[in-house]
Tab-separated table of C-alpha atoms and ligand atoms in Angstrom:
chain	number	residue	atom	x	y	z
A	1	MET	CA	0.000	0.000	0.000
A	2	LYS	CA	0.984	3.632	-0.390
A	3	ALA	CA	1.902	5.710	2.653
A	4	LEU	CA	3.389	9.174	3.101
A	5	LEU	CA	6.373	8.550	5.342
A	6	CYS	CA	8.442	10.500	7.809
A	7	LYS	CA	11.894	8.834	7.706
A	8	ALA	CA	13.715	11.429	9.818
A	9	PHE	CA	12.421	14.378	11.857
A	10	GLY	CA	12.124	17.472	9.687
A	11	PRO	CA	9.767	19.908	7.966
A	12	ALA	CA	6.695	18.834	6.000
A	13	ASP	CA	8.484	18.859	2.619
A	14	THR	CA	10.701	15.965	3.726
A	15	LEU	CA	7.793	13.462	3.780
A	16	VAL	CA	8.015	10.824	1.026
A	17	LEU	CA	5.355	8.659	-0.654
A	18	GLU	CA	6.382	4.983	-0.693
A	19	ASP	CA	4.951	1.492	-1.090
A	20	ILE	CA	5.068	-0.435	2.184
A	21	ALA	CA	3.571	-3.681	3.510
A	22	ASN	CA	-0.115	-3.523	4.471
A	23	PRO	CA	-0.652	-3.493	8.263
A	24	GLU	CA	-2.168	-6.526	10.006
A	25	PRO	CA	-4.749	-5.835	12.750
A	26	LYS	CA	-3.883	-7.251	16.192
A	27	LYS	CA	-6.541	-9.121	18.221
A	28	SER	CA	-8.165	-5.960	19.613
A	29	GLU	CA	-7.710	-3.834	16.481
A	30	VAL	CA	-9.561	-3.176	13.247
A	31	LEU	CA	-7.999	-2.526	9.845
A	32	ILE	CA	-9.404	0.553	8.094
A	33	GLU	CA	-9.285	1.335	4.375
A	34	VAL	CA	-8.675	5.064	4.675
A	35	GLN	CA	-10.942	7.348	2.671
A	36	ALA	CA	-9.597	10.605	4.115
A	37	ALA	CA	-7.419	11.868	6.964
A	38	GLY	CA	-7.998	15.078	8.906
A	39	VAL	CA	-4.967	17.275	9.636
A	40	ASN	CA	-4.446	18.541	13.185
A	41	PHE	CA	-1.804	20.659	14.893
A	42	PRO	CA	-0.086	17.619	16.479
A	43	ASP	CA	0.757	16.450	12.912
A	44	THR	CA	2.956	19.558	12.556
A	45	LEU	CA	4.796	18.609	15.759
A	46	ILE	CA	5.115	14.826	15.361
A	47	ILE	CA	7.093	15.056	12.089
A	48	GLU	CA	9.521	17.498	13.710
A	49	GLY	CA	10.096	15.346	16.814
A	50	LYS	CA	8.405	17.988	19.005
A	51	TYR	CA	5.343	15.961	20.053
A	52	GLN	CA	4.823	13.932	23.237
A	53	PHE	CA	4.933	10.721	21.138
A	54	LYS	CA	7.945	9.912	18.962
A	55	PRO	CA	7.027	6.898	16.776
A	56	PRO	CA	9.832	4.703	15.414
A	57	PHE	CA	10.952	5.512	11.831
A	58	PRO	CA	9.612	5.243	9.271
A	59	PHE	CA	6.086	6.313	10.218
A	60	ALA	CA	3.215	8.048	8.449
A	61	PRO	CA	1.738	11.080	10.246
A	62	GLY	CA	-2.044	11.465	10.373
A	63	GLY	CA	-3.874	11.335	13.713
A	64	GLU	CA	-7.475	10.891	12.525
A	65	VAL	CA	-9.114	9.088	9.631
A	66	ALA	CA	-12.419	7.893	8.285
A	67	GLY	CA	-13.023	4.931	5.999
A	68	LEU	CA	-14.367	1.388	5.769
A	69	ILE	CA	-13.402	-1.518	7.992
A	70	LYS	CA	-11.483	-4.114	5.979
A	71	ALA	CA	-10.737	-6.638	8.758
A	72	VAL	CA	-11.414	-7.059	12.491
A	73	GLY	CA	-9.222	-8.669	15.149
A	74	GLU	CA	-10.603	-11.790	16.849
A	75	LYS	CA	-11.400	-9.979	20.135
A	76	VAL	CA	-13.480	-7.245	18.432
A	77	SER	CA	-17.201	-7.997	18.529
A	78	HIS	CA	-18.991	-4.636	18.093
A	79	LEU	CA	-17.560	-3.688	14.681
A	80	ARG	CA	-17.911	-5.495	11.319
A	81	VAL	CA	-16.138	-5.608	7.975
A	82	GLY	CA	-17.662	-2.897	5.749
A	83	ASP	CA	-18.689	-0.564	8.618
A	84	ARG	CA	-18.239	3.171	7.954
A	85	VAL	CA	-16.042	4.443	10.781
A	86	MET	CA	-14.009	7.375	12.056
A	87	ALA	CA	-10.937	6.702	14.161
A	88	LEU	CA	-8.164	8.318	16.157
A	89	THR	CA	-4.898	6.812	15.041
A	90	GLY	CA	-2.219	8.896	16.802
A	91	TRP	CA	-0.183	8.553	13.611
A	92	GLY	CA	-0.337	6.338	10.505
A	93	GLY	CA	-3.407	7.973	8.937
A	94	PHE	CA	-1.622	9.288	5.824
A	95	ALA	CA	-1.755	5.820	4.258
A	96	GLU	CA	-4.149	3.623	2.300
A	97	GLU	CA	-4.730	1.389	5.333
A	98	VAL	CA	-4.222	1.727	9.068
A	99	ALA	CA	-4.726	-0.655	12.006
A	100	VAL	CA	-6.380	0.973	15.043
A	101	PRO	CA	-7.406	-0.252	18.528
A	102	ALA	CA	-11.165	-0.821	18.403
A	103	TYR	CA	-11.757	1.511	21.389
A	104	ASN	CA	-10.550	4.423	19.218
A	105	VAL	CA	-13.116	3.722	16.492
A	106	LEU	CA	-16.629	5.202	16.207
A	107	PRO	CA	-19.342	4.318	13.678
A	108	VAL	CA	-20.114	7.245	11.345
A	109	PRO	CA	-23.774	8.308	11.400
A	110	LYS	CA	-25.743	8.016	8.142
A	111	SER	CA	-26.141	11.800	7.972
A	112	MET	CA	-22.345	12.328	7.636
A	113	ASP	CA	-20.127	11.602	4.615
A	114	LEU	CA	-16.759	9.941	5.219
A	115	THR	CA	-14.634	12.956	4.298
A	116	THR	CA	-16.494	15.110	6.822
A	117	ALA	CA	-16.123	12.276	9.359
A	118	ALA	CA	-12.331	12.442	8.911
A	119	ALA	CA	-12.494	16.091	9.978
A	120	PHE	CA	-14.797	15.645	12.943
A	121	SER	CA	-13.600	13.708	15.981
A	122	MET	CA	-10.520	15.586	17.149
A	123	THR	CA	-11.824	19.134	16.897
A	124	TYR	CA	-15.459	18.652	17.908
A	125	GLY	CA	-14.574	16.013	20.528
A	126	THR	CA	-12.074	18.393	22.146
A	127	SER	CA	-14.261	21.477	22.083
A	128	MET	CA	-17.364	19.656	23.339
A	129	HIS	CA	-15.450	18.194	26.279
A	130	ALA	CA	-13.884	21.593	27.009
A	131	LEU	CA	-17.155	23.538	26.992
A	132	LYS	CA	-19.371	20.887	28.591
A	133	GLN	CA	-17.403	18.897	31.184
A	134	ARG	CA	-14.644	21.433	31.898
A	135	ALA	CA	-16.313	24.875	31.632
A	136	ASN	CA	-19.949	23.880	32.290
A	137	LEU	CA	-20.904	26.632	29.812
A	138	GLN	CA	-24.456	27.890	30.400
A	139	PRO	CA	-26.980	29.462	27.991
A	140	GLY	CA	-26.641	33.243	27.986
A	141	GLU	CA	-23.006	33.238	29.156
A	142	THR	CA	-20.299	34.913	27.101
A	143	LEU	CA	-17.663	32.701	25.481
A	144	LEU	CA	-14.423	34.103	24.042
A	145	VAL	CA	-12.697	31.807	21.521
A	146	LEU	CA	-9.075	32.603	20.624
A	147	GLY	CA	-7.766	31.261	17.295
A	148	ALA	CA	-11.446	31.100	16.376
A	149	SER	CA	-11.001	30.127	12.715
A	150	GLY	CA	-8.669	27.179	13.435
A	151	GLY	CA	-9.658	23.526	13.811
A	152	VAL	CA	-10.616	23.339	17.474
A	153	GLY	CA	-11.425	27.075	17.605
A	154	LEU	CA	-14.083	26.982	14.889
A	155	ALA	CA	-15.629	23.881	16.468
A	156	ALA	CA	-15.776	25.798	19.781
A	157	VAL	CA	-17.594	28.688	18.069
A	158	GLU	CA	-20.261	26.345	16.668
A	159	ILE	CA	-20.662	24.303	19.855
A	160	GLY	CA	-20.784	27.488	21.944
A	161	LYS	CA	-23.674	28.741	19.802
A	162	ALA	CA	-25.423	25.358	19.979
A	163	MET	CA	-25.148	25.559	23.804
A	164	GLY	CA	-26.772	29.001	23.806
A	165	ALA	CA	-23.756	31.193	24.601
A	166	LYS	CA	-22.936	34.624	23.214
A	167	VAL	CA	-19.762	33.882	21.241
A	168	ILE	CA	-16.954	36.386	20.763
A	169	ALA	CA	-14.500	35.154	18.120
A	170	ALA	CA	-10.922	36.436	18.136
A	171	ALA	CA	-8.375	35.787	15.387
A	172	SER	CA	-5.420	37.354	13.579
A	173	SER	CA	-7.001	38.585	10.316
A	174	ALA	CA	-10.228	39.868	8.793
A	175	GLU	CA	-10.438	36.797	6.516
A	176	LYS	CA	-10.170	34.426	9.472
A	177	LEU	CA	-12.789	36.410	11.405
A	178	GLU	CA	-15.186	36.200	8.445
A	179	VAL	CA	-14.934	32.403	8.689
A	180	ALA	CA	-15.846	32.609	12.394
A	181	ARG	CA	-18.729	34.992	11.649
A	182	GLN	CA	-20.148	32.541	9.108
A	183	ALA	CA	-19.929	29.810	11.745
A	184	GLY	CA	-22.206	31.890	13.973
A	185	ALA	CA	-19.950	34.153	16.072
A	186	ASP	CA	-21.856	37.133	17.525
A	187	ALA	CA	-18.880	39.499	17.795
A	188	LEU	CA	-15.391	39.615	16.300
A	189	ILE	CA	-11.993	40.864	17.513
A	190	ASN	CA	-8.893	41.081	15.324
A	191	TYR	CA	-6.079	40.676	17.856
A	192	SER	CA	-3.432	41.682	15.311
A	193	GLU	CA	-4.942	45.147	15.107
A	194	GLN	CA	-7.263	45.699	18.072
A	195	SER	CA	-6.732	45.668	21.834
A	196	LEU	CA	-8.305	42.502	23.223
A	197	LYS	CA	-8.736	44.247	26.581
A	198	GLU	CA	-10.528	47.326	25.222
A	199	GLU	CA	-12.773	45.381	22.821
A	200	LEU	CA	-13.802	42.900	25.529
A	201	LYS	CA	-14.522	45.735	27.944
A	202	THR	CA	-16.917	47.265	25.416
A	203	LEU	CA	-18.502	43.978	24.336
A	204	THR	CA	-19.193	42.837	27.921
A	205	ALA	CA	-20.092	46.276	29.344
A	206	GLY	CA	-17.095	46.023	31.673
A	207	GLN	CA	-18.198	42.679	33.166
A	208	GLY	CA	-15.579	40.481	31.483
A	209	VAL	CA	-15.987	37.129	29.735
A	210	ASP	CA	-17.505	34.087	31.491
A	211	VAL	CA	-15.583	31.402	29.605
A	212	ILE	CA	-12.348	31.751	27.620
A	213	TYR	CA	-11.263	28.990	25.196
A	214	ASP	CA	-7.532	29.229	24.439
A	215	PRO	CA	-5.822	26.912	21.920
A	216	VAL	CA	-3.199	29.593	21.087
A	217	GLY	CA	-1.248	30.516	24.250
A	218	GLY	CA	1.699	32.898	23.871
A	219	GLU	CA	1.138	36.525	24.827
A	220	LEU	CA	-2.628	36.233	24.359
A	221	PHE	CA	-2.881	33.909	27.356
A	222	GLU	CA	-2.351	36.432	30.158
A	223	GLU	CA	-3.901	39.275	28.165
A	224	ALA	CA	-7.121	37.272	27.783
A	225	PHE	CA	-7.126	36.080	31.401
A	226	ARG	CA	-7.066	39.705	32.566
A	227	SER	CA	-10.472	40.147	30.849
A	228	ILE	CA	-12.205	37.231	32.594
A	229	ALA	CA	-15.446	37.804	34.537
A	230	TRP	CA	-16.102	37.076	38.212
A	231	ASN	CA	-16.536	33.284	38.479
A	232	GLY	CA	-14.970	32.938	35.014
A	233	ARG	CA	-13.456	29.734	33.619
A	234	PHE	CA	-10.321	29.839	31.457
A	235	LEU	CA	-9.771	26.726	29.321
A	236	VAL	CA	-6.136	25.816	28.584
A	237	VAL	CA	-6.460	23.898	25.305
A	238	GLY	CA	-3.155	24.329	23.456
A	239	PHE	CA	-0.116	26.419	22.605
A	240	ALA	CA	-0.230	26.844	18.829
A	241	ALA	CA	1.639	30.166	19.077
A	242	GLY	CA	4.732	28.313	20.322
A	243	GLY	CA	7.412	30.262	22.169
A	244	GLY	CA	7.141	28.240	25.378
A	245	ILE	CA	4.381	27.428	27.842
A	246	PRO	CA	2.841	30.603	29.296
A	247	ALA	CA	2.701	31.217	33.064
A	248	LEU	CA	0.083	33.153	35.026
A	249	PRO	CA	0.531	35.332	38.142
A	250	ALA	CA	-1.578	33.511	40.744
A	251	ASN	CA	-3.208	36.720	41.990
A	252	LEU	CA	-5.216	36.987	38.752
A	253	PRO	CA	-7.490	33.964	39.344
A	254	LEU	CA	-7.723	34.979	43.031
A	255	LEU	CA	-8.959	38.491	42.273
A	256	LYS	CA	-11.675	37.275	39.882
A	257	GLY	CA	-12.734	34.160	41.792
A	258	ALA	CA	-11.849	32.538	38.467
A	259	ALA	CA	-10.609	29.073	37.485
A	260	LEU	CA	-7.759	28.041	35.216
A	261	ILE	CA	-8.885	24.717	33.765
A	262	GLY	CA	-6.878	22.160	31.794
A	263	VAL	CA	-8.406	20.324	28.833
A	264	PHE	CA	-6.962	16.964	27.701
A	265	TRP	CA	-9.570	15.357	25.496
A	266	GLY	CA	-7.577	12.220	24.585
A	267	SER	CA	-7.148	11.320	28.239
A	268	PHE	CA	-10.807	12.143	29.010
A	269	ALA	CA	-11.947	9.825	26.178
A	270	GLN	CA	-9.883	6.980	27.658
A	271	ARG	CA	-10.804	7.579	31.295
A	272	GLN	CA	-14.490	8.473	30.775
A	273	PRO	CA	-15.513	6.577	27.618
A	274	GLN	CA	-19.252	6.714	28.356
A	275	ASP	CA	-19.203	10.505	28.854
A	276	ASN	CA	-17.239	10.834	25.609
A	277	ALA	CA	-19.738	8.606	23.767
A	278	ASP	CA	-22.603	10.745	25.132
A	279	ASN	CA	-20.816	13.872	23.872
A	280	PHE	CA	-20.600	12.359	20.386
A	281	GLN	CA	-24.290	11.420	20.365
A	282	GLN	CA	-25.066	15.096	21.036
A	283	LEU	CA	-22.564	16.254	18.406
A	284	PHE	CA	-23.994	13.860	15.793
A	285	ALA	CA	-27.525	15.070	16.589
A	286	TRP	CA	-26.473	18.724	16.196
A	287	HIS	CA	-24.726	17.839	12.909
A	288	ALA	CA	-27.864	16.113	11.597
A	289	GLU	CA	-29.916	19.190	12.608
A	290	GLY	CA	-27.531	21.453	10.669
A	291	LYS	CA	-26.224	23.214	13.799
A	292	LEU	CA	-22.666	22.011	13.150
A	293	LYS	CA	-21.249	22.492	9.664
A	294	PRO	CA	-17.611	21.344	9.602
A	295	LEU	CA	-15.634	23.606	7.251
A	296	LEU	CA	-13.345	21.568	4.985
A	297	SER	CA	-11.357	24.454	3.547
A	298	GLN	CA	-8.634	22.640	1.587
A	299	THR	CA	-8.191	19.098	0.281
A	300	PHE	CA	-4.856	17.581	-0.766
A	301	PRO	CA	-4.124	14.186	-2.353
A	302	LEU	CA	-1.984	11.770	-0.306
A	303	GLU	CA	1.244	12.630	-2.150
A	304	ARG	CA	0.769	16.291	-1.140
A	305	GLY	CA	0.073	15.543	2.520
A	306	GLY	CA	3.176	17.571	3.399
A	307	ASP	CA	1.534	20.687	1.934
A	308	ALA	CA	-1.544	19.953	4.051
A	309	ILE	CA	0.560	19.920	7.229
A	310	ALA	CA	2.467	23.032	6.136
A	311	ALA	CA	-0.819	24.963	5.826
A	312	LEU	CA	-1.263	24.550	9.604
A	313	SER	CA	2.358	25.137	10.625
A	314	GLN	CA	2.467	28.303	8.479
A	315	ARG	CA	-0.722	29.622	10.151
A	316	LYS	CA	-2.557	29.644	6.797
A	317	ALA	CA	-5.301	27.096	7.477
A	318	VAL	CA	-8.913	27.812	8.398
A	319	GLY	CA	-11.356	25.169	9.598
A	320	LYS	CA	-10.068	21.735	8.614
A	321	VAL	CA	-7.512	20.681	6.037
A	322	ILE	CA	-8.056	17.221	4.578
A	323	VAL	CA	-5.842	14.605	2.961
A	324	GLN	CA	-8.034	12.659	0.531
A	325	VAL	CA	-6.591	9.164	0.300
A	326	ARG	CA	-9.308	7.607	-1.919
B	1	LIG	N1	-6.098	19.861	24.801
B	1	LIG	C1	-6.544	19.007	23.896
B	1	LIG	O1	-7.140	17.977	24.214
B	1	LIG	C2	-6.304	19.336	22.454
B	1	LIG	C3	-6.944	18.612	21.425
B	1	LIG	C4	-6.727	18.998	20.099
B	1	LIG	C5	-5.861	20.066	19.812
B	1	LIG	N2	-5.231	20.712	20.840
B	1	LIG	C6	-4.310	21.832	20.604
B	1	LIG	O2	-5.048	22.944	20.127
B	1	LIG	C7	-4.192	23.768	19.341
B	1	LIG	C8	-4.865	24.067	18.010
B	1	LIG	O3	-4.972	22.877	17.236
B	1	LIG	P1	-5.717	22.890	15.817
B	1	LIG	O4	-5.591	21.513	15.265
B	1	LIG	O5	-7.036	23.522	15.950
B	1	LIG	O6	-4.706	23.861	14.997
B	1	LIG	P2	-5.027	24.954	13.850
B	1	LIG	O7	-6.200	24.541	13.060
B	1	LIG	O8	-3.724	25.157	13.155
B	1	LIG	O9	-5.407	26.263	14.680
B	1	LIG	C9	-4.476	26.926	15.480
B	1	LIG	C10	-4.806	28.413	15.538
B	1	LIG	O10	-3.809	29.005	16.368
B	1	LIG	C11	-3.512	30.311	15.909
B	1	LIG	N3	-2.053	30.539	15.919
B	1	LIG	C12	-1.423	31.543	16.576
B	1	LIG	N4	-0.120	31.489	16.382
B	1	LIG	C13	0.118	30.435	15.552
B	1	LIG	C14	1.304	29.890	14.980
B	1	LIG	N5	2.527	30.406	15.230
B	1	LIG	N6	1.198	28.820	14.170
B	1	LIG	C15	-0.006	28.267	13.937
B	1	LIG	N7	-1.178	28.744	14.454
B	1	LIG	C16	-1.107	29.828	15.258
B	1	LIG	C17	-4.076	30.446	14.493
B	1	LIG	O11	-5.091	31.447	14.529
B	1	LIG	P3	-4.774	33.011	14.336
B	1	LIG	O12	-3.879	33.147	13.137
B	1	LIG	O13	-6.105	33.580	14.165
B	1	LIG	O14	-4.078	33.420	15.622
B	1	LIG	C18	-4.707	29.087	14.182
B	1	LIG	O15	-5.975	29.221	13.586
B	1	LIG	C19	-2.870	23.019	19.213
B	1	LIG	O16	-1.954	23.524	20.162
B	1	LIG	C20	-3.250	21.595	19.547
B	1	LIG	O17	-2.163	20.834	20.025
B	1	LIG	C21	-5.442	20.363	22.141
């Protein structure tokens, strides 16, 4: 089978398309014929050796896929050959086939096509967990989303609206903010040009923001926290801006009676599988009702998977970038 391989850590243009042996599913795994793979920020890190997991060489990047089950391991009873599924792979998704532990596989609802399914789990799963279990976001509250046109950010905008919040989208350009507006954001802030502090003061009549969703980090982290409301919840989701892990003076949460809350969706899904499954039932229902409309902004063939990853690392992507394998 064909796979786009990382043979040494390096930038996205060092990935090479090669023919390799097809994977065999282990007893608790299923083998998936990949239709499409969704690109996520960890793909930019894993090929550079900067991610928490460092797979042995050679490996294909690609942390989420959708496709058809080709074979099931002997211990797998709830999935069948031919099922339409989405799966979290960690890596290995930029390939014609991938073997995945069955607990990381979800059936795709009839209302969703397989390419959309490849763009769904990571971003919507993360943002749903963040806003529901971690922030306990309530109807009528204000939600500020940083990096609001990115993968997890845009999902947070849509889920925030579906949960009844007033959503303030913040991003680095007018084009990116237009994407967030079309996804339902009520107010927009361009943090390359405007003062986050002043805009939030005006938009919240001086009260501050109830929930802040931050997948960006960097300088925005403390700046945003300073605009949190009394009883506010600040969600630490990621550090796409790079430049180190931000720190927060501890008097800031004290003064606002506010909480700094970590979000680690992958661990949540493993530790609380039933809660995660319930989240996905809600997400699938909202998708079927048209409340969630995943934006697939760019599609690349497998041999150009490196360009797909580069779109994210160069801060050029909006919504989801897809690698179409079949
Ligand atoms: N905690 C969890 O469970 C979890 C799960 C999934 C992802 N994440 C994390 O969430 C973050 C976003 O992931 P994603 O897949 O949504 O990525 P993405 O689609 O590339 O979005 C990242 C956003 O960050 C902003 N950004 C600011 N500085 C950047 C830079 N130097 N390079 C790239 N982007 C920059 C960009 O928006 P502007 O240009 O508008 O600033 C961009 O839209 C990553 O750190 C990822 O590891 C965490």
